[in-house]
Amino acid sequence: MQRNRRAAFLPPKEEDLESTTDEDSTTDEDEDDGGGGGGQVGGHARPARHQQRPAKRLKRDDDASTGVADDGSDRSGKCGSTPLRSLEKRVSPPATRETRASVTFGSDVETEDEDEVESEKEKEDGLVQHVAGPRNVRVTPTEGQLEETSSTAITQKGTTFVPSPIQLTRIRDLPPAANIDTVALRDIVGDPLIVEMWQFNYMFDMDFLMSSLDEDVRRSMRVKVIHGSWRREDVQRQMLEEWAKQYPNLEVIQAYMPEAFGTHHSKMMILIRADDSAQVVIHTANMIAKDWTNMTNAVWRSPLLPLLPENTSESTAGNNANESGNIKYPIGTGQRFKVDLLRYLSAYGKRLAALTKQLVRYDFSAIRAALVASVPRRVKLDDRNPDEQTSWGWVGLREVLSQIPLTSTTRPSKGMTVAQVSSIATLDQAGAWLEHFRSILESSKEGPSPTFSSLSTTSSTKPANALSSFQKASNLLRPSSGGKATPPDFRIIFPSVTDVRTALDGYRAGGSIHFKTQSAAQRKQLAYMRPDFCRWNTSKNPMTALRSSAAPHVKTYVRYATTARGDGTEQTTIDWAMLTSANLSTQAWGALPAAVKTGDGEAKKGRKDKQDGENGKEVRICSWEIGVVVWPALLAEGEERKEAVMLPVFGRDMPEVDNLRSDDVGGEKVVVGWRMPYDLPLTPYAENEEPWSATARYDEPDVKGCVWPGF
């Protein structure tokens, strides 16, 4: 009997489709977040196309209604039952993690034909106009199954175990056992001590976001939204303007978008708290219910950052460190993170001057991560100053990776770098950009690993000696791969058609995953990338992340090393890992170096003899992106005498003694976990498998009985 089939989404009404200009021919990011768009929000009357955005934020009115119903996530009371119930709650740092009841520790791409690249909004409108409203994504643990635990390091028999610096987001339709140590949006923004929240993202559903705030501060918290929807007819922009009227405490800020083919794709929160602390959150999810429900995403959260002493000078505070040149902080320290973050925020101009001024007052020294970001501009390679500040795009990524020593050089090993993304943009037909980007991922520092004591400096001391164990970043114009070491293999994790069809949300999840394969040029790109492709859904693997059925929107880049154990098995370690908003795209990471052009569009004259290599060249970046890079030595605070190693961990955040090599047990070391969003070992594509393409048509019904007509 023929199965009754229906489309995975209803086609949009003609009047709902947006008019398209040349900037819509954009990229991978368009391709990345295809699942939501302005229509995701639903439930509001569509404003007129020419409606003007308020010139100023509306005056706050604490008595005004927000129009947000209580979502009842984990509260026993009903809406409006007891006023100020949050005052009865225990006040603590960021929400604790859910974990096992007993844990035992042992002794845009710019393409050749830009008109080919579709607008992200066009892709998303067809799906999101009919998506249901916000849902509560919190999973309540069954009694006895889960318990709260500390997220701090634990030392057992000389070995210190450090939890993963990132967490996966909670999946609504998976059981509690698959959601150990995961985080929901309410866990991040639901603290009643948050008084001001800055949200950087591509897509927003403000009703969903507001419903995740504590109800006692929902109407008083100062909420700032930074977006990139600059066209007045953009549905997302119109909806944000309507929400600004609905929520008097909401201010909508449009990012500077100089590139027609760029997007504001960064995903970051900055939270200012009433207890004189602040927190930076970098993640991979759009601020829409879909991304926080059944899509795999991940979150990095800084420690709570205290205020600096009142007598701290501006230069020590990091306000002018990237300009004065008097203070040089090593990559990976909190002070360097602050310099790079303030510089990133300064790229928005006066729009974010108030936030930048606030953050200068906070002490970032507890952060252990390197910031890697992109802003829409041209990076002149001759003007880099990596000893003091990190460049944008792949140039900055190379500067960071070139400071990271490989922890696997002491034993024979085979290396592998893995790019796990939710979107692959149209690059080129020959593979030149991808080969160059692969060489960036192979960059590393030559020589011994620096001890953590050489990294650790306080905000009140000058880090002059902290550079002694670091290779001078300004000398790193070429990527290195650890001397004569064999270059690591390269793999790309990208979901196949089967992976999407069998996901929890079926084809609907594919609206957020993009790789065009229809044109002849795109098929050529697929041909050279296909040998590197690996599946997302590999549920039969022994090391499972329990996320095979939750389609990926997370983006990670990791360098692995696999060495032989004494018992004949293999041990996989991690040399460095990155969580970022950036997919595989020239808009996100930057194009290949090109000659610097003068105002008339001609290449600068008189430099022909200096333009071999990268001299006299620049890198064009179109989009806003942000991410963090971590490596073992960074997270071994106070354990500088111990060997530091980072291990992939599955189903939890804390590594265990069972993760260690048999010949490593009992030694003094620091073992850092990296929460895996995908399974190991990787599963290459079979000969008959194809990568998912949201623009293609799929007639085989998915798990919901739907078909996919294609964008």
Short mmCIF file of N, CA and C in Angstrom, two decimals, residues 52-167:
data_model
loop_
_atom_site.label_atom_id
_atom_site.label_comp_id
_atom_site.label_asym_id
_atom_site.label_seq_id
_atom_site.Cartn_x
_atom_site.Cartn_y
_atom_site.Cartn_z
N GLN A 52 9.10 52.34 9.77
CA GLN A 52 10.38 52.83 10.23
C GLN A 52 10.72 52.24 11.60
N ARG A 53 11.97 51.91 11.79
CA ARG A 53 12.44 51.46 13.09
C ARG A 53 12.49 52.64 14.04
N PRO A 54 12.08 52.49 15.30
CA PRO A 54 12.14 53.60 16.25
C PRO A 54 13.54 54.18 16.30
N ALA A 55 13.61 55.51 16.31
CA ALA A 55 14.92 56.15 16.34
C ALA A 55 15.64 55.88 17.65
N LYS A 56 14.89 55.70 18.72
CA LYS A 56 15.50 55.43 20.02
C LYS A 56 14.80 54.25 20.66
N ARG A 57 15.46 53.70 21.64
CA ARG A 57 14.82 52.66 22.43
C ARG A 57 13.70 53.29 23.23
N LEU A 58 12.56 52.61 23.30
CA LEU A 58 11.45 53.12 24.08
C LEU A 58 11.81 53.16 25.55
N LYS A 59 11.27 54.13 26.24
CA LYS A 59 11.56 54.25 27.67
C LYS A 59 11.05 53.03 28.40
N ARG A 60 11.86 52.54 29.32
CA ARG A 60 11.46 51.35 30.08
C ARG A 60 10.29 51.67 30.98
N ASP A 61 9.36 50.75 31.04
CA ASP A 61 8.21 50.88 31.92
C ASP A 61 8.07 49.56 32.65
N ASP A 62 8.48 49.54 33.90
CA ASP A 62 8.50 48.29 34.65
C ASP A 62 7.11 47.72 34.84
N ASP A 63 6.09 48.55 34.65
CA ASP A 63 4.74 48.04 34.84
C ASP A 63 4.12 47.55 33.55
N ALA A 64 4.85 47.75 32.47
CA ALA A 64 4.30 47.34 31.17
C ALA A 64 4.28 45.84 31.06
N SER A 65 3.31 45.35 30.35
CA SER A 65 3.22 43.90 30.16
C SER A 65 4.17 43.48 29.08
N THR A 66 4.83 42.37 29.28
CA THR A 66 5.73 41.86 28.27
C THR A 66 5.03 40.97 27.28
N GLY A 67 3.88 40.49 27.64
CA GLY A 67 3.18 39.61 26.72
C GLY A 67 3.77 38.23 26.63
N VAL A 68 4.63 37.85 27.57
CA VAL A 68 5.24 36.53 27.54
C VAL A 68 4.58 35.67 28.59
N ALA A 69 4.01 34.58 28.19
CA ALA A 69 3.40 33.67 29.14
C ALA A 69 4.46 32.86 29.84
N ASP A 70 4.17 32.47 31.06
CA ASP A 70 5.10 31.62 31.80
C ASP A 70 5.22 30.29 31.09
N ASP A 71 6.44 29.86 30.85
CA ASP A 71 6.63 28.61 30.13
C ASP A 71 6.72 27.42 31.05
N GLY A 72 6.69 27.68 32.35
CA GLY A 72 6.60 26.59 33.30
C GLY A 72 7.67 25.56 33.22
N SER A 73 8.88 25.95 32.91
CA SER A 73 9.92 24.97 32.64
C SER A 73 10.20 24.07 33.81
N ASP A 74 10.51 24.68 34.96
CA ASP A 74 10.85 23.82 36.09
C ASP A 74 10.26 24.39 37.36
N ARG A 75 9.18 25.11 37.25
CA ARG A 75 8.58 25.74 38.41
C ARG A 75 7.28 25.01 38.75
N SER A 76 7.08 24.84 40.02
CA SER A 76 5.88 24.13 40.45
C SER A 76 4.68 25.05 40.51
N GLY A 77 4.91 26.36 40.72
CA GLY A 77 3.81 27.29 40.81
C GLY A 77 3.26 27.67 39.47
N LYS A 78 2.12 28.32 39.47
CA LYS A 78 1.52 28.78 38.23
C LYS A 78 1.84 30.26 38.04
N CYS A 79 1.63 30.72 36.81
CA CYS A 79 1.95 32.10 36.48
C CYS A 79 1.18 33.04 37.38
N GLY A 80 1.90 33.96 38.05
CA GLY A 80 1.27 34.96 38.88
C GLY A 80 0.89 34.48 40.26
N SER A 81 1.32 33.29 40.66
CA SER A 81 0.91 32.77 41.95
C SER A 81 1.56 33.50 43.11
N THR A 82 2.90 33.46 43.17
CA THR A 82 3.62 34.10 44.27
C THR A 82 4.58 35.11 43.70
N PRO A 83 4.48 36.39 44.09
CA PRO A 83 5.39 37.39 43.53
C PRO A 83 6.80 37.20 44.02
N LEU A 84 7.77 37.53 43.14
CA LEU A 84 9.19 37.50 43.48
C LEU A 84 9.62 36.17 44.06
N ARG A 85 9.18 35.08 43.42
CA ARG A 85 9.58 33.76 43.91
C ARG A 85 11.07 33.54 43.77
N SER A 86 11.71 34.27 42.86
CA SER A 86 13.14 34.06 42.68
C SER A 86 13.93 34.44 43.91
N LEU A 87 13.34 35.28 44.78
CA LEU A 87 14.07 35.66 45.99
C LEU A 87 14.22 34.49 46.94
N GLU A 88 13.39 33.48 46.79
CA GLU A 88 13.49 32.32 47.66
C GLU A 88 14.50 31.32 47.15
N LYS A 89 15.01 31.53 45.92
CA LYS A 89 15.92 30.56 45.33
C LYS A 89 17.33 30.78 45.82
N ARG A 90 18.12 29.71 45.81
CA ARG A 90 19.53 29.82 46.13
C ARG A 90 20.23 30.58 45.03
N VAL A 91 21.01 31.59 45.39
CA VAL A 91 21.76 32.37 44.42
C VAL A 91 23.12 31.73 44.25
N SER A 92 23.49 31.49 43.01
CA SER A 92 24.73 30.78 42.74
C SER A 92 25.29 31.24 41.42
N PRO A 93 26.53 30.82 41.10
CA PRO A 93 27.09 31.07 39.77
C PRO A 93 26.27 30.36 38.71
N PRO A 94 26.74 30.37 37.45
CA PRO A 94 25.94 29.80 36.37
C PRO A 94 25.40 28.43 36.71
N ALA A 95 24.24 28.13 36.14
CA ALA A 95 23.51 26.93 36.51
C ALA A 95 24.39 25.69 36.53
N THR A 96 24.15 24.84 37.53
CA THR A 96 24.94 23.62 37.64
C THR A 96 24.59 22.65 36.55
N ARG A 97 25.48 21.72 36.31
CA ARG A 97 25.27 20.76 35.25
C ARG A 97 24.53 19.54 35.77
N GLU A 98 23.81 18.91 34.88
CA GLU A 98 23.21 17.63 35.22
C GLU A 98 24.22 16.55 34.91
N THR A 99 24.35 15.58 35.79
CA THR A 99 25.33 14.53 35.56
C THR A 99 24.84 13.22 36.12
N ARG A 100 25.64 12.20 35.97
CA ARG A 100 25.25 10.89 36.45
C ARG A 100 25.15 10.88 37.97
N ALA A 101 24.29 10.01 38.47
CA ALA A 101 24.11 9.94 39.91
C ALA A 101 25.38 9.55 40.62
N SER A 102 26.19 8.75 40.01
CA SER A 102 27.47 8.37 40.62
C SER A 102 28.54 8.37 39.55
N VAL A 103 29.54 9.25 39.74
CA VAL A 103 30.67 9.33 38.83
C VAL A 103 31.91 8.94 39.60
N THR A 104 32.60 7.92 39.14
CA THR A 104 33.76 7.40 39.84
C THR A 104 35.03 7.77 39.10
N PHE A 105 36.00 8.31 39.81
CA PHE A 105 37.28 8.65 39.22
C PHE A 105 38.34 7.76 39.82
N GLY A 106 39.16 7.16 38.99
CA GLY A 106 40.15 6.23 39.44
C GLY A 106 41.36 6.86 40.06
N SER A 107 42.51 5.49 41.01
CA SER A 107 43.76 5.93 41.70
C SER A 107 44.22 7.11 40.76
N ASP A 108 29.79 33.72 2.71
CA ASP A 108 29.63 33.80 2.24
C ASP A 108 30.50 33.91 1.33
N VAL A 109 30.16 33.48 1.49
CA VAL A 109 31.10 33.07 0.52
C VAL A 109 30.97 33.84 -0.73
N GLU A 110 32.12 34.18 -1.22
CA GLU A 110 32.13 34.86 -2.51
C GLU A 110 32.45 33.82 -3.54
N THR A 111 31.54 33.54 -4.41
CA THR A 111 31.74 32.47 -5.38
C THR A 111 32.12 33.06 -6.73
N GLU A 112 32.43 32.16 -7.66
CA GLU A 112 32.74 32.63 -9.01
C GLU A 112 31.50 33.24 -9.65
N ASP A 113 30.35 32.71 -9.30
CA ASP A 113 29.10 33.27 -9.80
C ASP A 113 28.26 33.61 -8.59
N GLU A 114 28.41 34.84 -8.10
CA GLU A 114 27.74 35.19 -6.87
C GLU A 114 26.23 35.15 -7.00
N ASP A 115 25.72 35.33 -8.20
CA ASP A 115 24.28 35.31 -8.36
C ASP A 115 23.71 33.92 -8.12
N GLU A 116 24.57 32.90 -8.14
CA GLU A 116 24.09 31.54 -7.91
C GLU A 116 23.73 31.31 -6.46
N VAL A 117 24.36 32.06 -5.56
CA VAL A 117 24.22 31.75 -4.15
C VAL A 117 22.96 32.38 -3.62
N GLU A 118 22.13 31.56 -2.99
CA GLU A 118 20.80 31.96 -2.61
C GLU A 118 20.77 32.69 -1.28
N SER A 119 19.78 33.52 -1.11
CA SER A 119 19.60 34.21 0.16
C SER A 119 19.19 33.24 1.24
N GLU A 120 19.75 33.43 2.42
CA GLU A 120 19.37 32.58 3.54
C GLU A 120 17.91 32.79 3.88
N LYS A 121 17.47 34.04 3.75
CA LYS A 121 16.09 34.32 4.06
C LYS A 121 15.17 33.59 3.10
N GLU A 122 15.53 33.54 1.81
CA GLU A 122 14.70 32.83 0.84
C GLU A 122 14.61 31.38 1.24
N LYS A 123 15.72 30.80 1.68
CA LYS A 123 15.72 29.39 2.02
C LYS A 123 14.84 29.13 3.22
N GLU A 124 14.84 30.07 4.17
CA GLU A 124 14.20 29.79 5.43
C GLU A 124 12.72 30.10 5.41
N ASP A 125 12.30 31.07 4.60
CA ASP A 125 10.91 31.48 4.65
C ASP A 125 9.97 30.32 4.40
N GLY A 126 10.31 29.46 3.44
CA GLY A 126 9.43 28.37 3.09
C GLY A 126 9.16 27.45 4.24
N LEU A 127 10.12 27.29 5.12
CA LEU A 127 9.97 26.36 6.23
C LEU A 127 9.38 27.04 7.45
N VAL A 128 9.88 28.21 7.78
CA VAL A 128 9.61 28.72 9.10
C VAL A 128 8.28 29.42 9.24
N GLN A 129 7.61 29.74 8.17
CA GLN A 129 6.34 30.42 8.33
C GLN A 129 5.35 29.54 9.08
N HIS A 130 5.61 28.24 9.12
CA HIS A 130 4.64 27.31 9.71
C HIS A 130 5.21 26.57 10.91
N VAL A 131 6.33 27.06 11.41
CA VAL A 131 6.91 26.41 12.59
C VAL A 131 6.12 26.82 13.81
N ALA A 132 5.93 25.89 14.73
CA ALA A 132 5.18 26.19 15.94
C ALA A 132 5.92 27.22 16.78
N GLY A 133 5.20 27.83 17.72
CA GLY A 133 5.79 28.83 18.60
C GLY A 133 6.80 28.22 19.54
N PRO A 134 7.37 29.06 20.42
CA PRO A 134 8.43 28.59 21.31
C PRO A 134 7.93 27.51 22.24
N ARG A 135 8.80 26.55 22.47
CA ARG A 135 8.48 25.45 23.37
C ARG A 135 9.49 25.41 24.50
N ASN A 136 9.06 24.88 25.60
CA ASN A 136 9.98 24.70 26.72
C ASN A 136 10.95 23.59 26.38
N VAL A 137 12.25 23.88 26.42
CA VAL A 137 13.24 22.89 26.01
C VAL A 137 13.91 22.23 27.20
N ARG A 138 13.47 22.57 28.40
CA ARG A 138 14.13 22.01 29.56
C ARG A 138 13.70 20.56 29.76
N VAL A 139 14.63 19.69 30.07
CA VAL A 139 14.34 18.30 30.38
C VAL A 139 14.42 18.13 31.88
N THR A 140 13.34 17.70 32.49
CA THR A 140 13.34 17.49 33.94
C THR A 140 13.82 16.08 34.23
N PRO A 141 14.90 15.91 34.98
CA PRO A 141 15.44 14.58 35.23
C PRO A 141 14.51 13.76 36.10
N THR A 142 14.49 12.47 35.82
CA THR A 142 13.74 11.56 36.64
C THR A 142 14.43 11.40 37.99
N GLU A 143 13.67 11.33 39.05
CA GLU A 143 14.24 11.24 40.38
C GLU A 143 15.17 10.02 40.47
N GLY A 144 16.36 10.25 40.97
CA GLY A 144 17.32 9.17 41.13
C GLY A 144 18.20 8.95 39.94
N GLN A 145 17.84 9.51 38.78
CA GLN A 145 18.66 9.29 37.59
C GLN A 145 19.80 10.29 37.49
N LEU A 146 19.48 11.56 37.81
CA LEU A 146 20.46 12.61 37.63
C LEU A 146 20.59 13.40 38.93
N GLU A 147 21.75 14.01 39.10
CA GLU A 147 21.93 14.87 40.25
C GLU A 147 22.87 16.00 39.89
N GLU A 148 22.86 17.05 40.70
CA GLU A 148 23.75 18.16 40.46
C GLU A 148 25.14 17.81 40.94
N THR A 149 26.13 18.36 40.24
CA THR A 149 27.50 18.10 40.64
C THR A 149 28.34 19.33 40.38
N SER A 150 29.49 19.39 40.98
CA SER A 150 30.38 20.51 40.76
C SER A 150 31.02 20.40 39.39
N SER A 151 31.28 21.56 38.78
CA SER A 151 31.94 21.57 37.48
C SER A 151 33.42 21.85 37.61
N THR A 152 33.95 21.77 38.82
CA THR A 152 35.37 22.04 39.03
C THR A 152 36.19 20.78 38.86
N ALA A 153 37.51 20.97 38.79
CA ALA A 153 38.42 19.83 38.60
C ALA A 153 38.44 18.94 39.83
N ILE A 154 38.75 17.67 39.62
CA ILE A 154 38.84 16.67 40.69
C ILE A 154 40.18 15.97 40.56
N THR A 155 40.90 15.81 41.67
CA THR A 155 42.20 15.14 41.67
C THR A 155 42.09 13.80 42.37
N GLN A 156 42.58 12.76 41.69
CA GLN A 156 42.58 11.42 42.25
C GLN A 156 43.93 10.78 41.97
N LYS A 157 44.64 10.40 43.03
CA LYS A 157 45.91 9.67 42.91
C LYS A 157 46.88 10.37 41.97
N GLY A 158 47.03 11.66 42.14
CA GLY A 158 48.00 12.40 41.36
C GLY A 158 47.51 12.88 40.02
N THR A 159 46.35 12.42 39.58
CA THR A 159 45.80 12.84 38.29
C THR A 159 44.64 13.79 38.52
N THR A 160 44.71 14.94 37.89
CA THR A 160 43.65 15.94 38.00
C THR A 160 42.75 15.85 36.77
N PHE A 161 41.46 15.70 37.01
CA PHE A 161 40.48 15.61 35.93
C PHE A 161 39.73 16.93 35.83
N VAL A 162 39.74 17.52 34.64
CA VAL A 162 39.14 18.83 34.40
C VAL A 162 37.97 18.66 33.43
N PRO A 163 36.78 19.18 33.76
CA PRO A 163 35.63 19.00 32.86
C PRO A 163 35.80 19.77 31.56
N SER A 164 35.03 19.38 30.58
CA SER A 164 35.09 20.00 29.26
C SER A 164 34.81 21.50 29.34
N PRO A 165 35.57 22.30 28.59
CA PRO A 165 35.30 23.74 28.57
C PRO A 165 34.04 24.10 27.79
N ILE A 166 33.47 23.16 27.05
CA ILE A 166 32.20 23.41 26.35
C ILE A 166 31.15 22.43 26.85
N GLN A 167 29.90 22.79 26.66
CA GLN A 167 28.78 21.90 26.96
C GLN A 167 27.89 21.79 25.73
#
